[in-house]
Each structure stands twice: as C-alpha cells, then as structure tokens.
C-alpha cells in the first residue's frame, strides 16, 4: 500500500521527560491509551448516556503494527473509562479505521438498537469493509459472519476508512457510506448495512492533494445557527503536505443529494480545519445528544508520530470540540470551540483587564502551571505600536512555546522552535493570516502537559500542536516587541481533575 506507516520507535525521550515518567507527562485532560500505541479515533457514537471512543490501537508496542480497536466510554467527554479491546485482527486482516452507528430500526437484524461498527480490514494488499455488532452497550462484540460486506475493487491500492450515517426519513431513508479511495471519496448506499451499492465519487482535481486521502466524514451544519440554511461539510484527512508539514485535515463546504457530495466551491479552494502540526483523522460523534456535532482527532502526525517521546504509551487525542459554521466574506467557515464541559476542570482563576504590555517579556508571577486555560483579548488599533505580541506558555529557563500576533503582517503565529525536546519534523513557525475583528485579536489557549491548542477569533482559526517541554517549565508570560499593546482582558485558569 502507499501508506508509509512508520515503524521507527528507536528515538528515546529526553532524559528529563523519561525520568519524570508517566505521572508528569501524561496529559491531564486529553485522552490517552492505558499503554502502547494509539492513532485515529474510530467508531465515535453516543448511546444510552455514553460517548464511545474506539481508537486505532497496537496493544503490544509503542509503534504502529497490526491494528486493533481499543475502547473507552465517557459520560461527559472529560473522564474516560477504559474498556477491553473491542476488535482484534482475524483471517481478513488487521482492523483499520472506521465508524459506528446505532441501528435504531434493526435494519441489519443484529438486534434491537445494536451498535454496529463498520471498519476496514487489511491483509495481503487487500482492504475490505467489514461489520461487527454489540447488543450490550458496546461491552461485547461479534463480527458479522458475512464479512467482508464490500470487497476491494480491482485496480485500487487504498480503499478504506468507512464513515456511515443514516440519511433521510427515519423509516424511508437509507445508510450512506463514505470511503477514502486514493485521492477521492467514494459513496455507497445500503438498506441494511450488509449490501452496498456504489452511488457516487467526489474529489478528482479538488482540494489539497499533497498526500493520500484518509478517514472522511460528512455532516450538515446550520450556517449562522439558522436551521433553514444547512450546508454539508465533507471532511478529508490528507496524509502529507498540510500547512504545518505532514498530515492535516481539510474540509469542503457544499451539498449532499443522497448519493454524492456536490461541492459549493471551486476545485482550487483549500480549507484547513487546523493549521497546527498535530490534528489528524478527525471524526465526529454519531447520534450526539441535542443535535450537537462534536469531534476530536488524533493529536499527532504521520511524519514523526513514531518518534515522539514515550514511556509506556504513545499518542493522545485532541480535546473534543463543538462545531459550527459561520458565514464570512469567503463563504462559510468552520468554527471549533473546545467543549463547554472543560469549564468543570477550572480551578480558581485570575483576571486582568486594561493592562498595557510593555516591550519585552513579562512573567505572570501567580499563574504558572503545566495545565492551563488562557483567554486573552488584545487591542489592534491606533494605540498598538508593538510589531508582534502575545503569550509564551510552558516557559522555563531555556524553553517557551510562543503564540503571537504579527500586527504588521496581520498574521497569527505559533512557534515551537524552543518548546523543548525536539521530536516534531518542522520547527518553522506556523503562520496563518488573520484580520482583527472589531480592532481586537482574541486567543483561547488550552495548555496540557504535552500540547497547546490555540483557538483564535472565536474558533475560526485553530492550531493544535504537541510540545515536549521539561515538566518544570511552567511559567506563563506576556510579550510585546518594538512597542506596546493593550491587553484588554486576560483570564487564566489552572485546569485540574476534580476529586
Ligand atoms: C489514518 C490511517 C487510516 C488507516 C489507519 C491505520 O491515520 O492511515 O487510513 O485506516 O490509519 O492505522
């Protein structure tokens, strides 16, 4: 196959990270596996009060290998209960990525309200689509005896990552499946999850084509919260040449006619869900309550994923994010907000307003920590003389991750060049054009033990990055260069597990 799955786990973590061990380096509010290697989120589905999170899992190693589906559940998307492995390799091959649905009307005949997992199996160059089901809230799993339900068509190399949803009336609709096929998305439909008919193709000549396309998703979102104005979002992960180097998630805005995706924008339009180095294979939950569309992604990158520091486990998920669509001058733009549930982790916060940041670096003496939420609003108006300004997080004697705004270039940047142990492929700062809104730049940062997620401009621009600072690098600083900037508002909360 064309996928260069890395197998080099030889690089060791820095001495300090290794010495600190799991306790100091395991993320506080990001999902990690109990042990071993994790990649894509799989089978995200909500049922009977539980968010299910399955994931690509190699339980015997710190690097990718024959894949299984690991499994965890959560009632609040914050604390996760690890469950036994759900799916293991068999004669049809290892278990690759896929999705899960609730078969509300028992179309497949597996039982009332069965959870049905639809996934790729890979062996001997063949990628085929298979089913498994559970009728006990995901606690035990049975593979369908008729697997595979879709064999690999002749002439294909990549044919994987089924994402399934119900389309149409609850009783008169049908199942729809998306598959990533080379650099296209193919569509299939089915009355019963077992027999599938190809209904369409999308992709030739569209979007970013820097790498093989993987793990698609498709859902409708209201534009500007207007339920009468729905647009369909086609999500496609691209394995290489995303803006920060390596893997990334692009999206297309358009329509879905029940058979295929109808693009609403020109083929050369490329939209990225995230401009950081570590947001891949994003998937949204099926059947999330209250019409909510919430997703998360593997917080890593195929370029260097096997080389990030690891002790007993390797890999984490991004924080879950609520999705919305807002109109702007260029059409409709995806907006991501960290889930509101995170506020439950806030400790006692500090608040500043109308402070002036002088040239240089200013440490916030009372606000340090390896797990922080930071919300900052800076003025960008006639009083702003600083060329660049922003925040430095996870700062130590010789370390800092810089999140700043370049007022001359009108661009947001994240620089992890001095973030700590170097495991990631590219250290060039990530730079994203960003115009101030109402003469302000707003930043919402989530800092964990090995990552920083930046939500700028209300979540219109997002950058997710892993960082590997020494556990002792916990300072938070403001900075301005070549002038001053007014910090209109700053809120900082330590994040912690409530006991
Ligand atoms: C995406 C991916 C999928 C594949 C899985 C294998 O990261 O390459 O296309 O199903 O990982 O682990």
Tab-separated table of C-alpha atoms and ligand atoms in Angstrom:
chain	number	residue	atom	x	y	z
A	1	UNK	CA	0.000	0.000	0.000
A	2	UNK	CA	1.114	3.605	-0.414
A	3	UNK	CA	0.815	4.496	3.246
A	4	UNK	CA	4.262	4.879	4.851
A	5	UNK	CA	3.242	3.708	8.290
A	6	UNK	CA	6.270	4.479	10.440
A	7	UNK	CA	7.890	1.740	12.403
A	8	UNK	CA	10.872	3.575	13.847
A	9	UNK	CA	10.389	3.724	17.579
A	10	UNK	CA	14.055	3.949	18.296
A	11	UNK	CA	14.273	7.559	19.410
A	12	UNK	CA	14.217	7.831	23.161
A	13	UNK	CA	12.605	10.671	25.092
A	14	UNK	CA	14.825	13.321	26.617
A	15	UNK	CA	16.370	12.311	29.922
A	16	UNK	CA	14.187	14.641	31.943
A	17	UNK	CA	10.953	13.512	30.307
A	18	UNK	CA	11.947	9.864	30.749
A	19	UNK	CA	12.884	10.419	34.385
A	20	UNK	CA	9.623	12.204	35.079
A	21	UNK	CA	7.792	9.166	33.727
A	22	UNK	CA	4.102	8.777	33.093
A	23	UNK	CA	2.856	10.773	36.056
A	24	UNK	CA	4.349	14.098	34.958
A	25	UNK	CA	3.989	13.718	31.208
A	26	UNK	CA	0.601	12.036	30.712
A	27	UNK	CA	-1.899	14.694	29.602
A	28	UNK	CA	-4.412	15.742	32.238
A	29	UNK	CA	-7.428	16.437	30.029
A	30	UNK	CA	-6.564	14.691	26.765
A	31	UNK	CA	-7.442	11.064	26.114
A	32	UNK	CA	-4.500	8.653	26.104
A	33	UNK	CA	-4.464	4.834	25.908
A	34	UNK	CA	-3.693	2.855	29.068
A	35	UNK	CA	-0.451	1.622	27.452
A	36	UNK	CA	1.039	1.296	23.955
A	37	UNK	CA	0.477	2.923	20.565
A	38	UNK	CA	-2.676	4.851	19.574
A	39	UNK	CA	-3.649	6.562	16.314
A	40	UNK	CA	-7.017	7.522	14.769
A	41	UNK	CA	-10.266	7.894	16.704
A	42	UNK	CA	-12.752	5.281	15.425
A	43	UNK	CA	-16.397	4.350	15.888
A	44	UNK	CA	-17.427	7.553	17.663
A	45	UNK	CA	-21.050	7.067	18.681
A	46	UNK	CA	-23.270	8.220	21.545
A	47	UNK	CA	-25.689	5.765	23.087
A	48	UNK	CA	-27.576	5.471	26.391
A	49	UNK	CA	-25.729	8.325	28.062
A	50	UNK	CA	-22.265	7.266	26.936
A	51	UNK	CA	-19.868	8.710	24.384
A	52	UNK	CA	-17.979	5.773	22.887
A	53	UNK	CA	-14.419	6.309	21.743
A	54	UNK	CA	-12.757	3.474	19.857
A	55	UNK	CA	-9.276	4.020	18.518
A	56	UNK	CA	-6.580	2.523	16.314
A	57	UNK	CA	-4.543	0.574	18.842
A	58	UNK	CA	-1.445	-1.611	18.791
A	59	UNK	CA	-1.576	-3.065	22.303
A	60	UNK	CA	1.778	-4.821	22.193
A	61	UNK	CA	4.066	-1.990	21.173
A	62	UNK	CA	4.907	1.716	21.289
A	63	UNK	CA	4.826	1.851	17.482
A	64	UNK	CA	2.204	1.119	14.846
A	65	UNK	CA	1.672	-2.540	13.950
A	66	UNK	CA	-1.202	-4.979	13.440
A	67	UNK	CA	-4.116	-2.803	14.463
A	68	UNK	CA	-6.949	-3.426	16.955
A	69	UNK	CA	-9.797	-1.193	18.128
A	70	UNK	CA	-9.194	-0.010	21.676
A	71	UNK	CA	-12.292	1.232	23.510
A	72	UNK	CA	-13.297	3.733	26.180
A	73	UNK	CA	-16.543	5.411	27.268
A	74	UNK	CA	-17.355	8.730	28.882
A	75	UNK	CA	-20.485	10.439	30.178
A	76	UNK	CA	-19.036	13.952	29.996
A	77	UNK	CA	-16.244	13.784	27.386
A	78	UNK	CA	-13.820	14.621	30.207
A	79	UNK	CA	-13.182	11.433	32.154
A	80	UNK	CA	-12.858	8.167	30.278
A	81	UNK	CA	-13.358	4.609	31.453
A	82	UNK	CA	-11.096	2.178	29.627
A	83	UNK	CA	-12.922	-0.943	28.405
A	84	UNK	CA	-11.464	-4.163	26.994
A	85	UNK	CA	-10.255	-4.180	23.386
A	86	UNK	CA	-13.330	-4.309	21.141
A	87	UNK	CA	-11.957	-5.726	17.871
A	88	UNK	CA	-8.937	-7.911	17.148
A	89	UNK	CA	-7.316	-8.906	13.848
A	90	UNK	CA	-8.650	-12.110	12.231
A	91	UNK	CA	-8.306	-14.020	8.950
A	92	UNK	CA	-9.464	-10.983	6.954
A	93	UNK	CA	-6.687	-8.888	8.428
A	94	UNK	CA	-5.952	-6.214	10.943
A	95	UNK	CA	-8.640	-3.756	11.981
A	96	UNK	CA	-8.219	-0.342	10.369
A	97	UNK	CA	-10.230	2.826	10.877
A	98	UNK	CA	-13.999	3.101	10.631
A	99	UNK	CA	-17.157	4.337	12.281
A	100	UNK	CA	-20.136	3.129	14.323
A	101	UNK	CA	-23.884	3.715	14.212
A	102	UNK	CA	-26.917	2.792	16.258
A	103	UNK	CA	-29.183	0.627	14.087
A	104	UNK	CA	-32.349	2.148	15.586
A	105	UNK	CA	-34.736	0.172	13.366
A	106	UNK	CA	-32.745	-3.061	13.310
A	107	UNK	CA	-32.223	-2.892	9.557
A	108	UNK	CA	-29.343	-5.378	9.791
A	109	UNK	CA	-31.229	-7.814	12.029
A	110	UNK	CA	-28.451	-7.873	14.644
A	111	UNK	CA	-30.905	-6.987	17.429
A	112	UNK	CA	-32.759	-4.015	18.847
A	113	UNK	CA	-30.636	-0.872	18.999
A	114	UNK	CA	-27.463	-2.725	18.143
A	115	UNK	CA	-24.293	-0.674	17.944
A	116	UNK	CA	-22.805	-1.580	14.566
A	117	UNK	CA	-19.140	-0.932	13.815
A	118	UNK	CA	-18.105	-0.598	10.162
A	119	UNK	CA	-14.355	-0.829	9.568
A	120	UNK	CA	-11.631	-1.698	7.093
A	121	UNK	CA	-9.674	-4.942	7.314
A	122	UNK	CA	-6.264	-5.100	5.738
A	123	UNK	CA	-4.234	-8.174	4.757
A	124	UNK	CA	-2.148	-9.202	1.743
A	125	UNK	CA	-2.661	-5.879	-0.043
A	126	UNK	CA	-6.453	-6.177	0.247
A	127	UNK	CA	-8.512	-3.511	2.011
A	128	UNK	CA	-12.092	-4.697	2.573
A	129	UNK	CA	-15.004	-3.353	4.623
A	130	UNK	CA	-16.431	-5.408	7.497
A	131	UNK	CA	-19.053	-5.216	10.248
A	132	UNK	CA	-19.240	-6.104	13.938
A	133	UNK	CA	-22.093	-5.525	16.352
A	134	UNK	CA	-22.901	-5.261	20.041
A	135	UNK	CA	-26.268	-5.523	21.756
A	136	UNK	CA	-24.932	-4.857	25.269
A	137	UNK	CA	-23.919	-1.192	25.104
A	138	UNK	CA	-20.631	-1.965	23.434
A	139	UNK	CA	-19.359	-4.300	26.143
A	140	UNK	CA	-19.035	-7.360	23.904
A	141	UNK	CA	-18.604	-7.562	20.134
A	142	UNK	CA	-19.461	-10.129	17.460
A	143	UNK	CA	-18.043	-9.958	13.956
A	144	UNK	CA	-20.635	-10.406	11.195
A	145	UNK	CA	-20.340	-13.884	9.674
A	146	UNK	CA	-20.854	-12.466	6.160
A	147	UNK	CA	-17.729	-10.273	6.226
A	148	UNK	CA	-16.475	-8.592	4.140
A	149	UNK	CA	-19.515	-6.561	3.090
A	150	UNK	CA	-17.512	-4.686	0.430
A	151	UNK	CA	-14.525	-6.350	-1.228
A	152	UNK	CA	-11.748	-4.287	-2.752
A	153	UNK	CA	-12.420	-3.318	-6.382
A	154	UNK	CA	-9.723	-4.374	-8.827
A	155	UNK	CA	-7.109	-1.750	-9.568
A	156	UNK	CA	-7.295	0.103	-6.240
A	157	UNK	CA	-4.474	0.445	-3.728
A	158	UNK	CA	-6.175	2.463	-0.976
A	159	UNK	CA	-9.789	1.659	-0.172
A	160	UNK	CA	-10.586	2.340	3.445
A	161	UNK	CA	-11.952	4.152	6.492
A	162	UNK	CA	-15.767	3.748	6.121
A	163	UNK	CA	-17.832	6.507	7.716
A	164	UNK	CA	-21.524	5.565	7.817
A	165	UNK	CA	-24.633	7.600	8.630
A	166	UNK	CA	-28.383	7.327	8.138
A	167	UNK	CA	-29.764	9.720	5.527
A	168	UNK	CA	-33.409	10.689	5.103
A	169	UNK	CA	-36.597	9.853	6.880
A	170	UNK	CA	-36.220	7.554	9.925
A	171	UNK	CA	-38.281	4.852	8.185
A	172	UNK	CA	-37.801	5.599	4.487
A	173	UNK	CA	-34.165	6.638	4.354
A	174	UNK	CA	-31.015	4.568	3.799
A	175	UNK	CA	-27.496	4.144	5.039
A	176	UNK	CA	-24.694	6.082	3.349
A	177	UNK	CA	-21.016	5.108	3.477
A	178	UNK	CA	-18.003	7.230	2.562
A	179	UNK	CA	-14.704	5.578	1.710
A	180	UNK	CA	-11.281	7.109	1.074
A	181	UNK	CA	-10.001	5.758	-2.243
A	182	UNK	CA	-6.615	7.142	-3.258
A	183	UNK	CA	-7.353	10.848	-3.553
A	184	UNK	CA	-11.103	10.531	-3.914
A	185	UNK	CA	-14.101	9.873	-1.707
A	186	UNK	CA	-16.481	7.181	-2.916
A	187	UNK	CA	-20.098	6.932	-1.784
A	188	UNK	CA	-22.168	3.782	-1.236
A	189	UNK	CA	-25.738	3.296	-0.024
A	190	UNK	CA	-27.476	0.400	1.708
A	191	UNK	CA	-30.874	-0.517	3.186
A	192	UNK	CA	-29.392	-2.842	5.807
A	193	UNK	CA	-25.641	-2.155	6.358
A	194	UNK	CA	-24.879	-5.505	4.685
A	195	UNK	CA	-25.467	-4.964	0.962
A	196	UNK	CA	-23.924	-1.832	-0.502
A	197	UNK	CA	-24.277	-0.144	-3.907
A	198	UNK	CA	-21.879	2.492	-5.144
A	199	UNK	CA	-23.688	5.828	-5.622
A	200	UNK	CA	-21.025	8.441	-6.337
A	201	UNK	CA	-17.493	9.788	-6.344
A	202	UNK	CA	-16.031	13.124	-5.374
A	203	UNK	CA	-12.575	14.570	-5.387
A	204	UNK	CA	-10.811	14.422	-8.747
A	205	UNK	CA	-8.946	17.727	-9.024
A	206	UNK	CA	-10.320	19.149	-5.765
A	207	UNK	CA	-8.637	20.460	-2.638
A	208	UNK	CA	-5.261	19.561	-1.199
A	209	UNK	CA	-3.650	16.627	-2.966
A	210	UNK	CA	-0.357	16.545	-1.106
A	211	UNK	CA	-0.884	13.023	0.167
A	212	UNK	CA	-3.266	10.085	0.144
A	213	UNK	CA	-6.794	10.934	1.374
A	214	UNK	CA	-7.981	9.150	4.534
A	215	UNK	CA	-10.719	8.996	7.196
A	216	UNK	CA	-13.577	11.012	5.607
A	217	UNK	CA	-16.610	12.368	7.462
A	218	UNK	CA	-19.766	14.108	6.229
A	219	UNK	CA	-22.434	16.041	8.136
A	220	UNK	CA	-24.733	19.029	7.794
A	221	UNK	CA	-24.337	22.172	9.889
A	222	UNK	CA	-26.583	25.242	10.054
A	223	UNK	CA	-24.979	28.434	8.752
A	224	UNK	CA	-25.005	31.144	11.434
A	225	UNK	CA	-27.262	28.949	13.596
A	226	UNK	CA	-30.087	29.172	11.057
A	227	UNK	CA	-31.773	25.730	10.887
A	228	UNK	CA	-33.246	26.649	7.495
A	229	UNK	CA	-29.830	27.169	5.971
A	230	UNK	CA	-27.903	23.889	6.153
A	231	UNK	CA	-24.613	23.236	4.409
A	232	UNK	CA	-22.848	19.884	4.156
A	233	UNK	CA	-19.282	19.582	5.364
A	234	UNK	CA	-17.095	16.925	3.783
A	235	UNK	CA	-14.060	16.260	5.964
A	236	UNK	CA	-10.973	14.650	4.426
A	237	UNK	CA	-7.652	13.951	6.107
A	238	UNK	CA	-4.600	14.368	3.872
A	239	UNK	CA	-1.592	12.370	4.895
A	240	UNK	CA	1.115	14.817	3.781
A	241	UNK	CA	1.892	18.423	2.850
A	242	UNK	CA	-0.607	20.074	5.190
A	243	UNK	CA	0.249	23.687	6.187
A	244	UNK	CA	2.449	22.789	9.161
A	245	UNK	CA	4.133	19.921	7.312
A	246	UNK	CA	2.958	16.333	7.252
A	247	UNK	CA	-0.621	15.319	7.990
A	248	UNK	CA	-3.671	17.585	8.244
A	249	UNK	CA	-7.469	17.798	7.919
A	250	UNK	CA	-9.129	19.677	5.060
A	251	UNK	CA	-12.836	20.315	4.529
A	252	UNK	CA	-15.172	21.077	1.662
A	253	UNK	CA	-18.419	23.044	2.007
A	254	UNK	CA	-21.262	22.024	-0.278
A	255	UNK	CA	-24.345	19.880	-0.553
A	256	UNK	CA	-25.287	16.203	-0.373
A	257	UNK	CA	-28.009	14.878	-2.686
A	258	UNK	CA	-28.347	11.477	-1.028
A	259	UNK	CA	-25.914	9.876	-3.480
A	260	UNK	CA	-22.825	12.058	-3.652
A	261	UNK	CA	-21.240	15.307	-2.477
A	262	UNK	CA	-21.844	18.423	-4.577
A	263	UNK	CA	-19.034	20.923	-3.992
A	264	UNK	CA	-20.069	24.523	-3.374
A	265	UNK	CA	-16.664	25.993	-4.097
A	266	UNK	CA	-14.053	25.988	-6.850
A	267	UNK	CA	-11.741	22.958	-7.120
A	268	UNK	CA	-8.674	25.000	-6.135
A	269	UNK	CA	-10.219	26.154	-2.846
A	270	UNK	CA	-8.391	24.536	0.061
A	271	UNK	CA	-9.750	24.899	3.575
A	272	UNK	CA	-7.938	23.533	6.614
A	273	UNK	CA	-9.670	22.636	9.866
A	274	UNK	CA	-6.446	23.184	11.806
A	275	UNK	CA	-3.143	24.876	10.960
A	276	UNK	CA	-1.045	23.172	13.640
A	277	UNK	CA	1.105	20.100	13.285
A	278	UNK	CA	-0.995	17.683	15.289
A	279	UNK	CA	-4.625	17.275	14.278
A	280	UNK	CA	-5.368	14.261	12.090
A	281	UNK	CA	-8.079	11.744	11.202
A	282	UNK	CA	-10.771	13.888	12.845
A	283	UNK	CA	-14.129	12.163	13.288
A	284	UNK	CA	-17.455	13.413	14.675
A	285	UNK	CA	-19.775	11.502	17.006
A	286	UNK	CA	-22.854	9.820	15.548
A	287	UNK	CA	-26.099	10.497	17.411
A	288	UNK	CA	-24.635	13.071	19.812
A	289	UNK	CA	-27.418	14.493	22.010
A	290	UNK	CA	-29.211	17.804	21.330
A	291	UNK	CA	-28.180	17.860	17.676
A	292	UNK	CA	-24.655	18.547	18.833
A	293	UNK	CA	-21.822	17.975	16.326
A	294	UNK	CA	-18.688	17.293	18.315
A	295	UNK	CA	-15.405	15.824	17.098
A	296	UNK	CA	-11.848	15.103	18.058
A	297	UNK	CA	-8.715	13.972	16.248
A	298	UNK	CA	-5.504	12.051	16.733
A	299	UNK	CA	-3.142	14.707	18.130
A	300	UNK	CA	-0.139	13.559	16.122
A	301	UNK	CA	1.308	13.433	12.612
A	302	UNK	CA	2.405	10.534	10.420
A	303	UNK	CA	5.671	12.364	9.632
A	304	UNK	CA	7.034	11.987	13.133
A	305	UNK	CA	4.340	10.162	15.094
A	306	UNK	CA	6.536	7.211	15.986
A	307	UNK	CA	9.314	9.443	17.305
A	308	UNK	CA	7.530	11.478	19.940
A	309	UNK	CA	8.766	10.827	23.480
A	310	UNK	CA	7.088	7.836	25.056
A	311	UNK	CA	7.384	5.857	28.246
A	312	UNK	CA	4.596	3.288	28.480
A	313	UNK	CA	2.118	4.749	25.953
A	314	UNK	CA	2.372	6.854	22.806
A	315	UNK	CA	-0.302	9.117	21.343
A	316	UNK	CA	-3.206	11.266	22.506
A	317	UNK	CA	-6.463	12.667	21.158
A	318	UNK	CA	-7.128	16.392	20.786
A	319	UNK	CA	-9.631	17.950	23.095
A	320	UNK	CA	-13.220	17.361	21.844
A	321	UNK	CA	-14.606	20.406	20.008
A	322	UNK	CA	-18.122	21.588	19.213
A	323	UNK	CA	-18.536	22.509	15.563
A	324	UNK	CA	-20.462	25.326	13.914
A	325	UNK	CA	-20.495	27.080	10.568
A	326	UNK	CA	-20.425	30.859	10.166
A	327	UNK	CA	-20.620	32.954	7.026
A	328	UNK	CA	-17.856	35.362	6.144
A	329	UNK	CA	-16.602	37.200	3.080
A	330	UNK	CA	-15.271	33.976	1.594
A	331	UNK	CA	-18.342	31.795	2.117
A	332	UNK	CA	-18.928	29.588	5.130
A	333	UNK	CA	-16.171	28.847	7.621
A	334	UNK	CA	-15.888	26.036	10.147
A	335	UNK	CA	-15.759	27.189	13.763
A	336	UNK	CA	-14.411	24.952	16.522
A	337	UNK	CA	-14.893	25.600	20.223
A	338	UNK	CA	-13.458	23.449	22.988
A	339	UNK	CA	-16.398	21.664	24.622
A	340	UNK	CA	-18.087	23.666	27.400
A	341	UNK	CA	-17.674	20.690	29.746
A	342	UNK	CA	-13.999	21.680	30.136
A	343	UNK	CA	-15.065	24.540	32.414
A	344	UNK	CA	-15.703	21.872	35.069
A	345	UNK	CA	-11.937	21.406	35.333
A	346	UNK	CA	-11.237	25.051	36.127
A	347	UNK	CA	-9.523	25.888	39.387
A	348	UNK	CA	-9.533	29.369	40.862
A	349	UNK	CA	-8.873	31.814	38.048
A	350	UNK	CA	-7.096	35.138	37.725
A	351	UNK	CA	-8.402	38.024	35.705
A	352	UNK	CA	-6.727	41.157	34.390
A	353	UNK	CA	-8.203	43.945	32.310
A	354	UNK	CA	-6.916	47.028	30.504
A	355	UNK	CA	-3.254	46.249	31.113
A	356	UNK	CA	-0.504	47.595	28.939
A	357	UNK	CA	2.138	45.137	27.790
A	358	UNK	CA	5.491	46.942	27.611
A	359	UNK	CA	8.250	45.964	25.192
A	360	UNK	CA	9.938	42.793	26.379
A	361	UNK	CA	8.690	39.802	28.324
A	362	UNK	CA	6.527	39.962	31.420
A	363	UNK	CA	6.094	36.900	33.621
A	364	UNK	CA	2.687	36.402	35.245
A	365	UNK	CA	4.022	35.510	38.646
A	366	UNK	CA	0.925	33.934	40.149
A	367	UNK	CA	-0.182	31.993	37.119
A	368	UNK	CA	2.046	29.081	36.381
A	369	UNK	CA	1.233	25.505	35.637
A	370	UNK	CA	1.551	22.652	33.183
A	371	UNK	CA	-2.229	22.574	32.621
A	372	UNK	CA	-3.794	25.981	31.937
A	373	UNK	CA	-6.656	27.623	30.115
A	374	UNK	CA	-5.840	31.130	28.895
A	375	UNK	CA	-8.282	33.562	27.293
A	376	UNK	CA	-6.777	36.818	26.075
A	377	UNK	CA	-8.050	39.777	24.071
A	378	UNK	CA	-5.529	42.270	22.664
A	379	UNK	CA	-6.313	45.622	21.033
A	380	UNK	CA	-5.160	46.043	17.456
A	381	UNK	CA	-5.860	49.731	16.847
A	382	UNK	CA	-4.081	53.105	16.669
A	383	UNK	CA	-2.663	52.571	20.179
A	384	UNK	CA	-0.921	49.345	19.154
A	385	UNK	CA	2.712	50.101	18.390
A	386	UNK	CA	4.116	46.598	19.023
A	387	UNK	CA	5.163	44.798	15.862
A	388	UNK	CA	4.374	41.428	17.449
A	389	UNK	CA	2.821	40.496	20.778
A	390	UNK	CA	1.274	37.541	22.535
A	391	UNK	CA	1.857	34.818	25.081
A	392	UNK	CA	4.649	32.411	25.937
A	393	UNK	CA	3.465	29.191	27.593
A	394	UNK	CA	5.266	26.254	29.261
A	395	UNK	CA	8.197	28.604	29.790
A	396	UNK	CA	11.372	27.602	31.615
A	397	UNK	CA	14.958	28.765	31.726
A	398	UNK	CA	15.564	27.895	28.088
A	399	UNK	CA	12.131	26.849	26.856
A	400	UNK	CA	8.937	28.509	25.673
A	401	UNK	CA	6.171	27.920	23.162
A	402	UNK	CA	5.281	31.262	21.590
A	403	UNK	CA	1.749	32.136	20.479
A	404	UNK	CA	1.755	35.574	18.932
A	405	UNK	CA	0.204	38.047	16.571
A	406	UNK	CA	2.180	39.913	13.939
A	407	UNK	CA	0.376	43.260	13.702
A	408	UNK	CA	2.292	44.286	10.579
A	409	UNK	CA	1.719	41.093	8.644
A	410	UNK	CA	-1.784	40.630	10.102
A	411	UNK	CA	-0.980	37.030	10.935
A	412	UNK	CA	-1.223	34.685	13.885
A	413	UNK	CA	1.804	32.526	14.607
A	414	UNK	CA	2.794	29.604	16.797
A	415	UNK	CA	6.494	28.934	17.250
A	416	UNK	CA	7.520	25.680	18.924
A	417	UNK	CA	11.154	26.028	17.928
A	418	UNK	CA	12.130	26.488	21.590
A	419	UNK	CA	9.274	24.423	23.045
A	420	UNK	CA	11.536	21.725	24.493
A	421	UNK	CA	12.585	18.252	23.390
A	422	UNK	CA	12.540	18.218	19.601
A	423	UNK	CA	10.531	15.358	18.206
A	424	UNK	CA	8.477	17.040	15.522
A	425	UNK	CA	9.524	17.358	11.912
A	426	UNK	CA	9.319	21.071	11.247
A	427	UNK	CA	10.304	23.876	13.548
A	428	UNK	CA	9.401	26.714	11.241
A	429	UNK	CA	6.784	28.889	12.927
A	430	UNK	CA	3.244	28.228	11.783
A	431	UNK	CA	1.809	31.451	10.339
A	432	UNK	CA	-1.883	31.972	9.494
A	433	UNK	CA	-3.306	35.204	8.031
A	434	UNK	CA	-5.804	36.677	10.495
A	435	UNK	CA	-7.536	40.061	10.345
A	436	UNK	CA	-8.509	41.662	13.650
A	437	UNK	CA	-12.235	41.625	14.373
A	438	UNK	CA	-13.600	44.878	15.877
A	439	UNK	CA	-9.972	46.007	16.339
A	440	UNK	CA	-9.232	43.029	18.581
A	441	UNK	CA	-7.446	39.711	18.451
A	442	UNK	CA	-8.846	37.039	20.764
A	443	UNK	CA	-6.948	33.902	21.744
A	444	UNK	CA	-8.204	30.901	23.699
A	445	UNK	CA	-5.403	28.520	24.674
A	446	UNK	CA	-5.554	25.063	26.208
A	447	UNK	CA	-2.202	24.055	27.620
A	448	UNK	CA	-1.610	20.484	28.730
A	449	UNK	CA	1.490	18.530	29.675
A	450	UNK	CA	2.446	17.801	26.086
A	451	UNK	CA	0.290	20.056	23.903
A	452	UNK	CA	-1.037	23.530	23.213
A	453	UNK	CA	-4.306	24.103	21.347
A	454	UNK	CA	-4.926	27.630	20.078
A	455	UNK	CA	-8.459	28.764	19.208
A	456	UNK	CA	-8.255	32.248	17.671
A	457	UNK	CA	-11.008	34.609	16.540
A	458	UNK	CA	-13.758	32.667	18.291
A	459	UNK	CA	-12.557	29.331	16.880
A	460	UNK	CA	-12.339	30.319	13.203
A	461	UNK	CA	-8.590	29.673	13.210
A	462	UNK	CA	-7.249	26.734	15.192
A	463	UNK	CA	-3.730	25.393	15.706
A	464	UNK	CA	-3.087	22.160	17.580
A	465	UNK	CA	0.456	21.238	18.495
A	466	UNK	CA	2.301	18.743	20.610
A	467	UNK	CA	5.176	20.133	22.646
A	468	UNK	CA	7.625	18.319	24.892
A	469	UNK	CA	8.864	20.798	27.499
A	470	UNK	CA	10.567	19.785	30.718
A	471	UNK	CA	7.883	19.166	33.360
A	472	UNK	CA	9.432	22.056	35.326
A	473	UNK	CA	8.780	24.589	32.526
A	474	UNK	CA	5.529	26.007	33.827
A	475	UNK	CA	5.715	29.791	33.568
A	476	UNK	CA	3.279	31.917	31.605
A	477	UNK	CA	4.473	35.185	30.063
A	478	UNK	CA	3.189	38.107	28.013
A	479	UNK	CA	5.391	39.735	25.418
A	480	UNK	CA	5.493	42.710	23.081
A	481	UNK	CA	8.229	43.576	20.578
A	482	UNK	CA	9.235	47.034	19.389
A	483	UNK	CA	6.292	48.791	21.021
A	484	UNK	CA	3.313	48.364	23.300
A	485	UNK	CA	-0.049	46.654	23.101
A	486	UNK	CA	-3.131	46.879	25.290
A	487	UNK	CA	-4.281	43.641	26.814
A	488	UNK	CA	-7.995	44.369	27.111
A	489	UNK	CA	-8.831	41.200	29.019
A	490	UNK	CA	-6.962	38.163	30.320
A	491	UNK	CA	-8.434	35.163	32.137
A	492	UNK	CA	-6.239	32.324	33.291
A	493	UNK	CA	-7.469	29.144	34.956
A	494	UNK	CA	-5.472	26.190	36.130
A	495	UNK	CA	-7.159	23.009	34.895
A	496	UNK	CA	-7.308	20.072	37.252
A	497	UNK	CA	-9.123	16.812	37.884
A	498	UNK	CA	-11.940	17.246	40.354
A	499	UNK	CA	-11.684	14.542	43.002
B	1	LIG	C1	-5.129	7.272	9.133
B	1	LIG	C2	-4.897	5.816	8.781
B	1	LIG	C3	-6.120	5.205	8.137
B	1	LIG	C4	-5.980	3.747	8.430
B	1	LIG	C5	-5.358	3.773	9.809
B	1	LIG	C6	-4.411	2.633	10.059
B	1	LIG	O1	-4.243	7.754	10.084
B	1	LIG	O2	-3.775	5.721	7.923
B	1	LIG	O3	-6.249	5.487	6.769
B	1	LIG	O4	-7.224	3.090	8.432
B	1	LIG	O5	-4.675	4.998	9.930
B	1	LIG	O6	-3.991	2.610	11.407
